[in-house]
PDB file of C-alpha atoms in Angstrom:
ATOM      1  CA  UNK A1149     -13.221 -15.285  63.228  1.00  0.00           C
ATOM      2  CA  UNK A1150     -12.050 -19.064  63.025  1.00  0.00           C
ATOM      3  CA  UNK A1151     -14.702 -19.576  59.864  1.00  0.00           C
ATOM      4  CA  UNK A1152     -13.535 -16.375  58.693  1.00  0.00           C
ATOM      5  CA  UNK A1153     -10.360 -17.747  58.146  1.00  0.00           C
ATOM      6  CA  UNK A1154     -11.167 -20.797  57.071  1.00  0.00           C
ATOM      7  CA  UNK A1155     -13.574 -19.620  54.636  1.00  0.00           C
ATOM      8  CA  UNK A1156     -11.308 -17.569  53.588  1.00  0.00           C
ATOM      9  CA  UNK A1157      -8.751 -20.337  52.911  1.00  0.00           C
ATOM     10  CA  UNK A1158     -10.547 -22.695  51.558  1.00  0.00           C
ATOM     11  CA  UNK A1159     -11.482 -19.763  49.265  1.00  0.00           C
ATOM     12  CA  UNK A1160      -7.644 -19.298  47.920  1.00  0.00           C
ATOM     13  CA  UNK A1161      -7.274 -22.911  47.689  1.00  0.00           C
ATOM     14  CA  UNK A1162      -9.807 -22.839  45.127  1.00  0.00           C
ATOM     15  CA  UNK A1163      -8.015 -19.727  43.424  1.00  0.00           C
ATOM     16  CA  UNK A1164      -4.556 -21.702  43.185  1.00  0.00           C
ATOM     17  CA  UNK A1165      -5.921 -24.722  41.632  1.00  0.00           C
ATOM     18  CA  UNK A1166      -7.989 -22.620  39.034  1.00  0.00           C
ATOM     19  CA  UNK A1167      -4.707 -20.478  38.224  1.00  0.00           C
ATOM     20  CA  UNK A1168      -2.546 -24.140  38.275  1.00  0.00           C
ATOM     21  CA  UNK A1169      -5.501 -25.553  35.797  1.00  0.00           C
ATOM     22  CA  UNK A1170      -5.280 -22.623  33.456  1.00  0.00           C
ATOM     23  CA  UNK A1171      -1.577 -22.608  33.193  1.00  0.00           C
ATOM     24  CA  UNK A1172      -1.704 -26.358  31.991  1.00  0.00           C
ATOM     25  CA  UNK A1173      -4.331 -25.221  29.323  1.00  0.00           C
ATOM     26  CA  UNK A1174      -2.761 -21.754  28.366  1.00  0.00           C
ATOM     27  CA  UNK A1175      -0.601 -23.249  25.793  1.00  0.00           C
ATOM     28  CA  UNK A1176      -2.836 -25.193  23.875  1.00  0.00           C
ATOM     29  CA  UNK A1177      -5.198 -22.430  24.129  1.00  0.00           C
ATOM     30  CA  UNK A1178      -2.725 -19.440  23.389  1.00  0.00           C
ATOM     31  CA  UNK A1179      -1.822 -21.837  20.333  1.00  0.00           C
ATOM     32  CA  UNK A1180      -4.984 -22.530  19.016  1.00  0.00           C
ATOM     33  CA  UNK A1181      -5.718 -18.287  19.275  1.00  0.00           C
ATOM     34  CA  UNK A1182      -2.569 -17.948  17.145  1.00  0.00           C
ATOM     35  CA  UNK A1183      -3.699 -20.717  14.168  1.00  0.00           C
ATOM     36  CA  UNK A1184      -7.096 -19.754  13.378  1.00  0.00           C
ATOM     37  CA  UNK A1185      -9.236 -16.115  13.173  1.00  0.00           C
ATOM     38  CA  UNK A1186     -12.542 -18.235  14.325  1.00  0.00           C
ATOM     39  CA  UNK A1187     -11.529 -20.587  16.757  1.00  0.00           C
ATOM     40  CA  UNK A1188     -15.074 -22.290  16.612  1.00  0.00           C
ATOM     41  CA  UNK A1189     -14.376 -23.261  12.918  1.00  0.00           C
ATOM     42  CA  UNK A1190     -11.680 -26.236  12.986  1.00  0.00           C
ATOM     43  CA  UNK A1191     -11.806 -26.468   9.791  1.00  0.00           C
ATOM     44  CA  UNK A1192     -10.893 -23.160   9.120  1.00  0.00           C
ATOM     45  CA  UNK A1193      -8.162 -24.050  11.803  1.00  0.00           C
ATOM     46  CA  UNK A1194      -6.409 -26.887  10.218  1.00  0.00           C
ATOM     47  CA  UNK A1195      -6.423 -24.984   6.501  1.00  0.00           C
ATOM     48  CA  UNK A1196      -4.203 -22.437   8.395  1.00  0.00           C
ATOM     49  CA  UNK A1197      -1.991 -24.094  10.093  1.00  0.00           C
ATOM     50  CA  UNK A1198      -1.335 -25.862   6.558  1.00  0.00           C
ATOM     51  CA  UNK A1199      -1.013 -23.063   5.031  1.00  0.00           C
ATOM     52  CA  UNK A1200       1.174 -20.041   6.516  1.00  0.00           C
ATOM     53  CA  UNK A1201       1.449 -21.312  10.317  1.00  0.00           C
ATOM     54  CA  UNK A1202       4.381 -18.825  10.865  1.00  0.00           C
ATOM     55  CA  UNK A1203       3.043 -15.606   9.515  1.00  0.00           C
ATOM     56  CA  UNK A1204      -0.654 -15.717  10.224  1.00  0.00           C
ATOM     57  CA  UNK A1205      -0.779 -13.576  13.017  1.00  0.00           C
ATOM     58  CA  UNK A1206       1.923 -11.221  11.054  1.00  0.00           C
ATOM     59  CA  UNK A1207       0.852  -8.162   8.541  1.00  0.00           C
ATOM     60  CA  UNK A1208       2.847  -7.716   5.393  1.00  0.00           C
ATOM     61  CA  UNK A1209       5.030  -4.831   5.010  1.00  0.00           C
ATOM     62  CA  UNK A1210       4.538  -4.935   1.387  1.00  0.00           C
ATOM     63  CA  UNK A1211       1.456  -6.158  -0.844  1.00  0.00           C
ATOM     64  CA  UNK A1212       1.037  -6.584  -4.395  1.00  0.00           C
ATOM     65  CA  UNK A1213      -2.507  -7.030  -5.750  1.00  0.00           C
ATOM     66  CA  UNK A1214      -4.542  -6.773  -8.839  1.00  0.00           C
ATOM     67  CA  UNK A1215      -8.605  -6.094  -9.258  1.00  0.00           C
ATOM     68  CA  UNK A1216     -10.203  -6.152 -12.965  1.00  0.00           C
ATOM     69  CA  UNK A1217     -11.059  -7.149 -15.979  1.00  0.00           C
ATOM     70  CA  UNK A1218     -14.155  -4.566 -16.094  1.00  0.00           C
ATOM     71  CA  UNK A1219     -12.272  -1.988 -13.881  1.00  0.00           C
ATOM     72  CA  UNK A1220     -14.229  -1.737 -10.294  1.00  0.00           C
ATOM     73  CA  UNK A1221     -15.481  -5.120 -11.095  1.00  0.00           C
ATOM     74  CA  UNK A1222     -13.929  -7.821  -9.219  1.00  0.00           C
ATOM     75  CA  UNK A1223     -12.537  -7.417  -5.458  1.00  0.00           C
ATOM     76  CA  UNK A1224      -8.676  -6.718  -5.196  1.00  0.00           C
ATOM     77  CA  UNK A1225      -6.600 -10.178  -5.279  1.00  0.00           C
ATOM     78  CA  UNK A1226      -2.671 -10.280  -3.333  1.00  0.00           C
ATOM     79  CA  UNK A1227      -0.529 -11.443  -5.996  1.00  0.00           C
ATOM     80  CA  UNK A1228       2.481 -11.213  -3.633  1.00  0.00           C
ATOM     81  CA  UNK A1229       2.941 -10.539   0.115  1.00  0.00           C
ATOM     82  CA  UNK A1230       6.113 -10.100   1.884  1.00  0.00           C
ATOM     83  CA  UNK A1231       6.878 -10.098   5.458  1.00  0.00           C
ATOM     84  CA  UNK A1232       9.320  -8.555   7.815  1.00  0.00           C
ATOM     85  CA  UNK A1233      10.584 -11.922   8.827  1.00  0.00           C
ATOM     86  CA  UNK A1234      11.597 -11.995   4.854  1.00  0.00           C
ATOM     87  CA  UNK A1235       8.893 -14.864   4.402  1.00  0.00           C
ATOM     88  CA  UNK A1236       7.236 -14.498   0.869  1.00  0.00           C
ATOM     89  CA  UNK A1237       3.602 -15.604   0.186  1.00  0.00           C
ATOM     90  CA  UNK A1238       2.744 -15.928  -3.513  1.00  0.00           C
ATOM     91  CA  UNK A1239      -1.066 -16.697  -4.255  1.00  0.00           C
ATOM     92  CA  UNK A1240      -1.568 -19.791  -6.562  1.00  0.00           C
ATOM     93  CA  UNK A1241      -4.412 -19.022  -9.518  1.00  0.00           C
ATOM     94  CA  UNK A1242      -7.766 -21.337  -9.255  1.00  0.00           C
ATOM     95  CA  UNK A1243      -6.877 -25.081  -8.331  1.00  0.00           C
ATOM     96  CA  UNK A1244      -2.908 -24.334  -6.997  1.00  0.00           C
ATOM     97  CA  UNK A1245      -1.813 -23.443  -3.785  1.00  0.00           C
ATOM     98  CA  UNK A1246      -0.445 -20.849  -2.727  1.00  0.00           C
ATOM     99  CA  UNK A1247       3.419 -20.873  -2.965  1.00  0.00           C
ATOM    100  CA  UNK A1248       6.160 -19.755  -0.015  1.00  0.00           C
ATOM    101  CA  UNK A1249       9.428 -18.687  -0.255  1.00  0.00           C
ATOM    102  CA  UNK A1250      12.273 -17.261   2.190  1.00  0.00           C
ATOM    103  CA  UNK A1251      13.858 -13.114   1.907  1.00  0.00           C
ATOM    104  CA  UNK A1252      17.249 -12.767   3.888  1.00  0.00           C
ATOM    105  CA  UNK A1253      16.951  -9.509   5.430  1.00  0.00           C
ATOM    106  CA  UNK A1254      19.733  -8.331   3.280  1.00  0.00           C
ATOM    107  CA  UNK A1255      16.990  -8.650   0.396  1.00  0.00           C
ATOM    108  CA  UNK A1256      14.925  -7.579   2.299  1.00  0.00           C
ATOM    109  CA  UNK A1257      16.856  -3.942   2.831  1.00  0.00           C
ATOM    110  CA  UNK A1258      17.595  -4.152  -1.019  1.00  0.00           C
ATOM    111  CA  UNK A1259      13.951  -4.578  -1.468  1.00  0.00           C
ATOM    112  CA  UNK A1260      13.358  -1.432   0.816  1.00  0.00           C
ATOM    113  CA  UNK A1261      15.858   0.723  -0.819  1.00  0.00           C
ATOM    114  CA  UNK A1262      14.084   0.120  -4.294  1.00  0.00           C
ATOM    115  CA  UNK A1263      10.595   0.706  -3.896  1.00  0.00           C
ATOM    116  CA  UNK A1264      11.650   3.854  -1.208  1.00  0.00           C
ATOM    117  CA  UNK A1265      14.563   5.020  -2.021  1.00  0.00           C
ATOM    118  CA  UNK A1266      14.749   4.008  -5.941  1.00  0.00           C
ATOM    119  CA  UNK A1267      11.036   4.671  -6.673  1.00  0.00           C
ATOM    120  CA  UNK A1268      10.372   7.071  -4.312  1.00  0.00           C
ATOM    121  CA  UNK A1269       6.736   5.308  -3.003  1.00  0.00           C
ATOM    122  CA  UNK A1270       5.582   7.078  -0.231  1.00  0.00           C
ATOM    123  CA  UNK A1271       5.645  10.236  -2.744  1.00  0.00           C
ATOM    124  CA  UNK A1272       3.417   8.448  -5.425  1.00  0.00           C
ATOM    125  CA  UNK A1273      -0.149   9.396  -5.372  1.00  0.00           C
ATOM    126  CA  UNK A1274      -2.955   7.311  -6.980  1.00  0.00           C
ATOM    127  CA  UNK A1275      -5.275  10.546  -7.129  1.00  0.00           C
ATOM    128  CA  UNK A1276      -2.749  13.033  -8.531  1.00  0.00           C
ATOM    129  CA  UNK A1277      -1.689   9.819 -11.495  1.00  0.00           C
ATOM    130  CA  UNK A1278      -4.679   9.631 -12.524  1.00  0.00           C
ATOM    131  CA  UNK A1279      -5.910  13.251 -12.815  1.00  0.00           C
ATOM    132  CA  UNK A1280      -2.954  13.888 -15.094  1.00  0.00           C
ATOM    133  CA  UNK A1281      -3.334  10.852 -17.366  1.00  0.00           C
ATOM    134  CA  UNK A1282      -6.830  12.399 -17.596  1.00  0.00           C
ATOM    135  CA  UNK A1283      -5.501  15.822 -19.007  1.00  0.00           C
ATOM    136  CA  UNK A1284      -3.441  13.835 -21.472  1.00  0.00           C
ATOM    137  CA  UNK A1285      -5.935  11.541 -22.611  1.00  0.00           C
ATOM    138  CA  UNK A1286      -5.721   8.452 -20.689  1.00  0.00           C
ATOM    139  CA  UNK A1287      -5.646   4.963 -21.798  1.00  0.00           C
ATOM    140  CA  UNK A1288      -8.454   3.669 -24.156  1.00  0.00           C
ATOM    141  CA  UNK A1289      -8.793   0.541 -22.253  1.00  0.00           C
ATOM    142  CA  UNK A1290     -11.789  -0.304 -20.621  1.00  0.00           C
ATOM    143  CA  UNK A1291     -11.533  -3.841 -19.777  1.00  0.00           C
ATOM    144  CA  UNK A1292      -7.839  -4.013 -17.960  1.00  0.00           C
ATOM    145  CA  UNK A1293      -6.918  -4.724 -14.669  1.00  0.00           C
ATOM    146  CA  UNK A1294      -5.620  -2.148 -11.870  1.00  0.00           C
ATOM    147  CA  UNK A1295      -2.243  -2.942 -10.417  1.00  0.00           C
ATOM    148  CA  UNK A1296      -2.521  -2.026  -6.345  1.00  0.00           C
ATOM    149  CA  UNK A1297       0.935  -1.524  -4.312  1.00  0.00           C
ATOM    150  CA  UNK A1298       0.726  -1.377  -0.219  1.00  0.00           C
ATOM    151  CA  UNK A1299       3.403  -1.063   1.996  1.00  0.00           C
ATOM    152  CA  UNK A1300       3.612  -0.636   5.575  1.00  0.00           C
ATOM    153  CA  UNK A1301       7.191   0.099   6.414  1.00  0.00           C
ATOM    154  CA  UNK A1302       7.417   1.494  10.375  1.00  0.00           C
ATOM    155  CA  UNK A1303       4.305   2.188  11.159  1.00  0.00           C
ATOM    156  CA  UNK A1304       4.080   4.335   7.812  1.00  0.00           C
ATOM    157  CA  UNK A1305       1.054   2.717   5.507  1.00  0.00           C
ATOM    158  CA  UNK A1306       0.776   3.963   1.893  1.00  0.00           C
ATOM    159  CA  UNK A1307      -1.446   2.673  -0.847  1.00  0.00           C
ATOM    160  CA  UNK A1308      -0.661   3.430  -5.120  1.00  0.00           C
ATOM    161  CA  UNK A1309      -3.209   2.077  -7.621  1.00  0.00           C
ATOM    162  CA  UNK A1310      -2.910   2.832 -11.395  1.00  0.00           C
ATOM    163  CA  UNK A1311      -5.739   1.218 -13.709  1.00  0.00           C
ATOM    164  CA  UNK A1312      -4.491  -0.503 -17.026  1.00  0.00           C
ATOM    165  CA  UNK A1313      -0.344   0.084 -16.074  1.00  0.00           C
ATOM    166  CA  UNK A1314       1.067  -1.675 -19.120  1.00  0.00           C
ATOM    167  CA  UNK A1315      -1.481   0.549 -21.161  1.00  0.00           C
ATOM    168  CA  UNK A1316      -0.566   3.724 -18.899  1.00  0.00           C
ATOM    169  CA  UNK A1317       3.291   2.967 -19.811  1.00  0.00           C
ATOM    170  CA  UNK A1318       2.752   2.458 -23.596  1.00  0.00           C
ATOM    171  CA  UNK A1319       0.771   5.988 -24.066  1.00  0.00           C
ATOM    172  CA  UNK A1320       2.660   7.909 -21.404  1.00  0.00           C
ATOM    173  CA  UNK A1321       6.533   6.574 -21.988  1.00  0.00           C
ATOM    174  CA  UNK A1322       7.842  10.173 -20.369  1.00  0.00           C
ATOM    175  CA  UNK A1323       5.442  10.239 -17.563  1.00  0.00           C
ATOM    176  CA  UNK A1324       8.054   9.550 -14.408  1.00  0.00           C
ATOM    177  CA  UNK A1325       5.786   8.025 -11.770  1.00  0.00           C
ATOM    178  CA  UNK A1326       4.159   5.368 -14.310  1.00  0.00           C
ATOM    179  CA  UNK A1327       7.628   4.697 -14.617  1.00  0.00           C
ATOM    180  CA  UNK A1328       8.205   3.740 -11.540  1.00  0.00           C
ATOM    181  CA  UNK A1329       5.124   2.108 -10.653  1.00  0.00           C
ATOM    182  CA  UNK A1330       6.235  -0.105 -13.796  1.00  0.00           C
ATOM    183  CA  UNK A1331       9.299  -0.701 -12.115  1.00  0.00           C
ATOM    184  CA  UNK A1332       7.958  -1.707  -9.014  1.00  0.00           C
ATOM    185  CA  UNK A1333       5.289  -4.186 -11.045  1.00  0.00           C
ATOM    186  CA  UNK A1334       8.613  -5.514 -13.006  1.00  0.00           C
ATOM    187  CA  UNK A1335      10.161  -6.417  -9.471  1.00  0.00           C
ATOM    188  CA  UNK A1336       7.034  -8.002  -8.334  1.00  0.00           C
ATOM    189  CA  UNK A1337       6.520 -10.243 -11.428  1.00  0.00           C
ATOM    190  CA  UNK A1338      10.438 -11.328 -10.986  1.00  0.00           C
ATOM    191  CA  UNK A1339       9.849 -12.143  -7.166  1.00  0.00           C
ATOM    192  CA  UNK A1340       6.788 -14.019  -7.958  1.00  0.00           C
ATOM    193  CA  UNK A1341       8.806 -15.472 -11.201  1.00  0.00           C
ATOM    194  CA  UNK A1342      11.368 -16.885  -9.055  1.00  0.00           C
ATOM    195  CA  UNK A1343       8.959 -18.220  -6.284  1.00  0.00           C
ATOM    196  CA  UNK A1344       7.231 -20.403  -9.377  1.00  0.00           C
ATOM    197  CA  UNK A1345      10.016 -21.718 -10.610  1.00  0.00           C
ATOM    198  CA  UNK A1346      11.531 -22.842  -7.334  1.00  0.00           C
ATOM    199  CA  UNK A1347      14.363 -25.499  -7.137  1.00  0.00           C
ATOM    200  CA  UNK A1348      13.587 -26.255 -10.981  1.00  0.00           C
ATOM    201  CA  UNK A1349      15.828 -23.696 -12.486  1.00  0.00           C
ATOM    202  CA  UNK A1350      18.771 -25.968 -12.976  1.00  0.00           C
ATOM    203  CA  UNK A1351      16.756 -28.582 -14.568  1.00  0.00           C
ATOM    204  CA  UNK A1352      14.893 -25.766 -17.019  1.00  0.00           C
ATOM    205  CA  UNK A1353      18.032 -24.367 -17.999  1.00  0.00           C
ATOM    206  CA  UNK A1354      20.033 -27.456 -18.383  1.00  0.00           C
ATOM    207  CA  UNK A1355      17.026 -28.394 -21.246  1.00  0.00           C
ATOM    208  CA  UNK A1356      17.012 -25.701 -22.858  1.00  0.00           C
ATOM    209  CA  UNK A1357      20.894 -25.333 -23.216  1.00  0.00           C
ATOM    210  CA  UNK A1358      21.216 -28.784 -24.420  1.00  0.00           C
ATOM    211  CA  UNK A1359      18.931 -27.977 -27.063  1.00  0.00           C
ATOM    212  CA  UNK A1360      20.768 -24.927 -28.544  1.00  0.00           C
ATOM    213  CA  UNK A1361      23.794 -27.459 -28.743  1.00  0.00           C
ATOM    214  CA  UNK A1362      21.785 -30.269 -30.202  1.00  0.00           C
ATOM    215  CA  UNK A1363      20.271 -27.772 -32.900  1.00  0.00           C
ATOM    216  CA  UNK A1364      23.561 -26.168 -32.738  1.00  0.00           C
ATOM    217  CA  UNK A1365      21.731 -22.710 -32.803  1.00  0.00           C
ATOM    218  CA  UNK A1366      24.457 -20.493 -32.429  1.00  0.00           C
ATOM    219  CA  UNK A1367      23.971 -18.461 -30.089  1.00  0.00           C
ATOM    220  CA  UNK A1368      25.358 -18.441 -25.831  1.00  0.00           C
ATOM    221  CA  UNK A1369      23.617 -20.608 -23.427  1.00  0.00           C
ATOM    222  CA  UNK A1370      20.805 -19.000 -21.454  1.00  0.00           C
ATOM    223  CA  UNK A1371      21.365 -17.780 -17.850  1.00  0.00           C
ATOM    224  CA  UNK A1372      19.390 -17.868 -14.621  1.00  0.00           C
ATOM    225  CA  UNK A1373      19.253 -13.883 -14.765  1.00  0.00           C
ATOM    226  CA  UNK A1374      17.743 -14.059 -17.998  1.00  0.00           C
ATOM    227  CA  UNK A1375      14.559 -15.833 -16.573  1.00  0.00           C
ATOM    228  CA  UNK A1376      11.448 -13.082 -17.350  1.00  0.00           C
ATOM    229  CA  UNK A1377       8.798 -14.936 -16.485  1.00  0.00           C
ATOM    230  CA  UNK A1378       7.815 -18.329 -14.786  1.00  0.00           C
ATOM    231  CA  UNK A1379       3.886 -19.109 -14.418  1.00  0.00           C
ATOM    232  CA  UNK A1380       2.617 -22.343 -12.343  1.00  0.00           C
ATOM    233  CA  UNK A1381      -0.826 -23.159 -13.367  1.00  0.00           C
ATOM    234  CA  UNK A1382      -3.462 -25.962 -12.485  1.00  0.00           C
ATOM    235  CA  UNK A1383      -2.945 -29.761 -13.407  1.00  0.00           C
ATOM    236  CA  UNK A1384       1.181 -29.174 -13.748  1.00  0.00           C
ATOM    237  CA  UNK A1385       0.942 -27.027 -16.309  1.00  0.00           C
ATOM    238  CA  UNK A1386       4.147 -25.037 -16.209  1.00  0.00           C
ATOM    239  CA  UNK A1387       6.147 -22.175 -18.745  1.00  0.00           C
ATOM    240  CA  UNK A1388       9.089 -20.504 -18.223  1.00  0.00           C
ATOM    241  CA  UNK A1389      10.299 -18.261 -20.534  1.00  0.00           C
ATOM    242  CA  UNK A1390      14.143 -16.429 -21.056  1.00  0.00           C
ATOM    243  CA  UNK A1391      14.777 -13.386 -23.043  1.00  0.00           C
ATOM    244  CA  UNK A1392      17.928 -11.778 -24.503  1.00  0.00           C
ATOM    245  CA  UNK A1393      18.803  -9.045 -27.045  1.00  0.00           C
ATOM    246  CA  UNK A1394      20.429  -9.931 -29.537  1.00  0.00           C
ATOM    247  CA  UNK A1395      22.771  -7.153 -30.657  1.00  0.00           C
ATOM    248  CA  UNK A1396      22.371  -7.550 -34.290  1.00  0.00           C
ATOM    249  CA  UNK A1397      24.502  -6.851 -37.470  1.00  0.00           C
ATOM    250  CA  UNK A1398      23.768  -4.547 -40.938  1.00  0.00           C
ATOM    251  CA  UNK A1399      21.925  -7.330 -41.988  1.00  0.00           C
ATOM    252  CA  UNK A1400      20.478  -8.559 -38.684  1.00  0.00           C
ATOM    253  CA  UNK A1401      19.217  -5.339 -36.845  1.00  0.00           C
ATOM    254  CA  UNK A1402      19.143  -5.942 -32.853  1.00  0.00           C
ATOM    255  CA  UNK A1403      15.529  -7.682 -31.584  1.00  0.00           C
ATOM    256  CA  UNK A1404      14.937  -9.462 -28.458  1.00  0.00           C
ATOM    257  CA  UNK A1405      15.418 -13.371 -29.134  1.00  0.00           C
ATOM    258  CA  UNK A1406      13.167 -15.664 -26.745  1.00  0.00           C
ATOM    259  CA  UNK A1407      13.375 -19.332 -24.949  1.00  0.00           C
ATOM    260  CA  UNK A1408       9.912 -21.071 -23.944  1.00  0.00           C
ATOM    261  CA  UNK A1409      10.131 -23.988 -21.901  1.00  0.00           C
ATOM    262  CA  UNK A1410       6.545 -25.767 -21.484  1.00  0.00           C
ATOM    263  CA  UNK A1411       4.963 -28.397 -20.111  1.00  0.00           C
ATOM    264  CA  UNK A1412       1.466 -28.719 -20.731  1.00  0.00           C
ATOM    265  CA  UNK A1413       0.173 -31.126 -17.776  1.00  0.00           C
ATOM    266  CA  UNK A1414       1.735 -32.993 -14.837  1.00  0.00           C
ATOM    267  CA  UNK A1415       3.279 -36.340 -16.843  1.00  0.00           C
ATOM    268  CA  UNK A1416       3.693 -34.429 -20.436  1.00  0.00           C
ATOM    269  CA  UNK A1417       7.300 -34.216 -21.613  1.00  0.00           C
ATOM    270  CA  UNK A1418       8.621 -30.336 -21.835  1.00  0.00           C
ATOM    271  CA  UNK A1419       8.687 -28.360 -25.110  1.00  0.00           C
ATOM    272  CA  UNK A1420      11.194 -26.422 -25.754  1.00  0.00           C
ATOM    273  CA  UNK A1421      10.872 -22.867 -28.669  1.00  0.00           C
ATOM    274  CA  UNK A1422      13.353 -20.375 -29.548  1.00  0.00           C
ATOM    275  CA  UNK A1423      11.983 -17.219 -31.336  1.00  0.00           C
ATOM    276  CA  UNK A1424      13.239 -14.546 -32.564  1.00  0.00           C
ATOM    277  CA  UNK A1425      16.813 -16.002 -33.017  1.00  0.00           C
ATOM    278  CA  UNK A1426      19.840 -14.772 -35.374  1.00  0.00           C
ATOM    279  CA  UNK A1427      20.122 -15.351 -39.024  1.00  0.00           C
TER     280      UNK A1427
END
């Protein structure tokens, strides 16, 4: 009975220093789970923490991809993923990183309401799209890409893909759910837009203002909201462009005047084009 008991206490003794030994390792363990998807690769490992150490472990509630040229060709690519916690992950082309960027959940709602609400998503059906584009004779284009939407908003997972969209909204302008799948791609570009250009837009627009006074071009300065598109691509090479209609006169009919701001590598100076501008 005595080695019983001792056995059996010697036996626990062993238990509490195991459970005290695993508690002093849990954290760097539980931490080293939450970095990396193959904790045998530390490579792998310290790429991710670099990258996204916050949002790993976290699925998007809302994905914007592309796959194409040759349409089935290429694997789908995430343009844009957003998270619950409002973080935004943009994904750089060949040779830049990807870029990050920060939602309040105020835009996030707003975000919400316009794709469900707005545009109706969860109601938009890739199959049905496409079968009546067919009946109307769909788009000639054979070499486009497809633009893929995803959203999992609580717990409710939806998927819309529509081959060739800027095609599909040139030879269907009345058809209502190319419409909105436009709309949503519009929003998309603008999010990733303003994720590229970052904490440069002061500096862009200060350029290209001073230059319509220094050319004394007539026309208003440009404004942040007029920003249409802002693309970040390898060795600095950086454009952001500005559009606004011009409202035209009998002799000037209304056309949409342009501002490209360029810089062609990392230590060129910017360019600076206006087209499309008033008589």
């Amino acid at each position: 009975m005595l080695r019983r008991k001792a056995q059996n206490g010697f036996i626990n003794l062993i238990v509490v220093a195991a459970a005290n030994f695993a508690a002093c390792i849990a954290p760097g363990l539980s931490h080293s789970l939450e970095t990396t998807d193959h904790i045998h690769n530390a490579k792998n490992k310290q790429q991710k923490i670099s990258i996204a150490p916050t949002i790993q472990d976290e699925k998007p509630i809302f994905r914007y991809g592309v796959s194409g040229g040759v349409r089935g060709a290429n694997q789908p690519i995430d343009k844009l993923r957003i998270f619950d916690s409002g973080q935004i992950v943009v994904t750089g082309d060949v040779g830049v990183p990807d870029r990050r960027s920060q939602l309040s959940q105020t835009e996030i709602q707003e975000f919400k309401d316009f794709l469900l609400k707005k545009n109706d998503f969860f109601n938009l059906n890739s199959a049905d799209i496409e079968k009546r584009m067919n009946k109307n004779g769909a788009t000639a284009i054979t070499d486009g890409y497809s633009s893929i939407f995803s959203a999992n908003f609580d717990g409710r997972i939806h998927e819309v893909e529509i081959y060739s969209l800027w095609s599909a909204t040139k030879s269907f302008p009345n058809f209502e759910e190319i419409k909105k799948c436009e709309s949503i791609e519009k929003r998309c570009k603008t999010i990733i837009s303003k994720v590229n250009l970052g904490d440069r837009g002061p500096k862009v627009l200060d350029a290209i203002n001073s230059e319509i006074s220094k050319k004394s071009l007539g026309i208003e300065p440009f404004k942040i909201d007029e920003m249409r598109l802002t693309s970040q691509l390898p060795a600095g090479r950086f454009q952001v462009s500005f559009s606004r209609i011009h409202p035209g006169t009998n002799e000037d009919p209304p056309k949409m005047m342009h501002a490209i701001y360029f810089v062609k590598n990392a230590k060129a100076e910017p360019q600076i084009s206006f087209y499309n501008l008033p008589k």
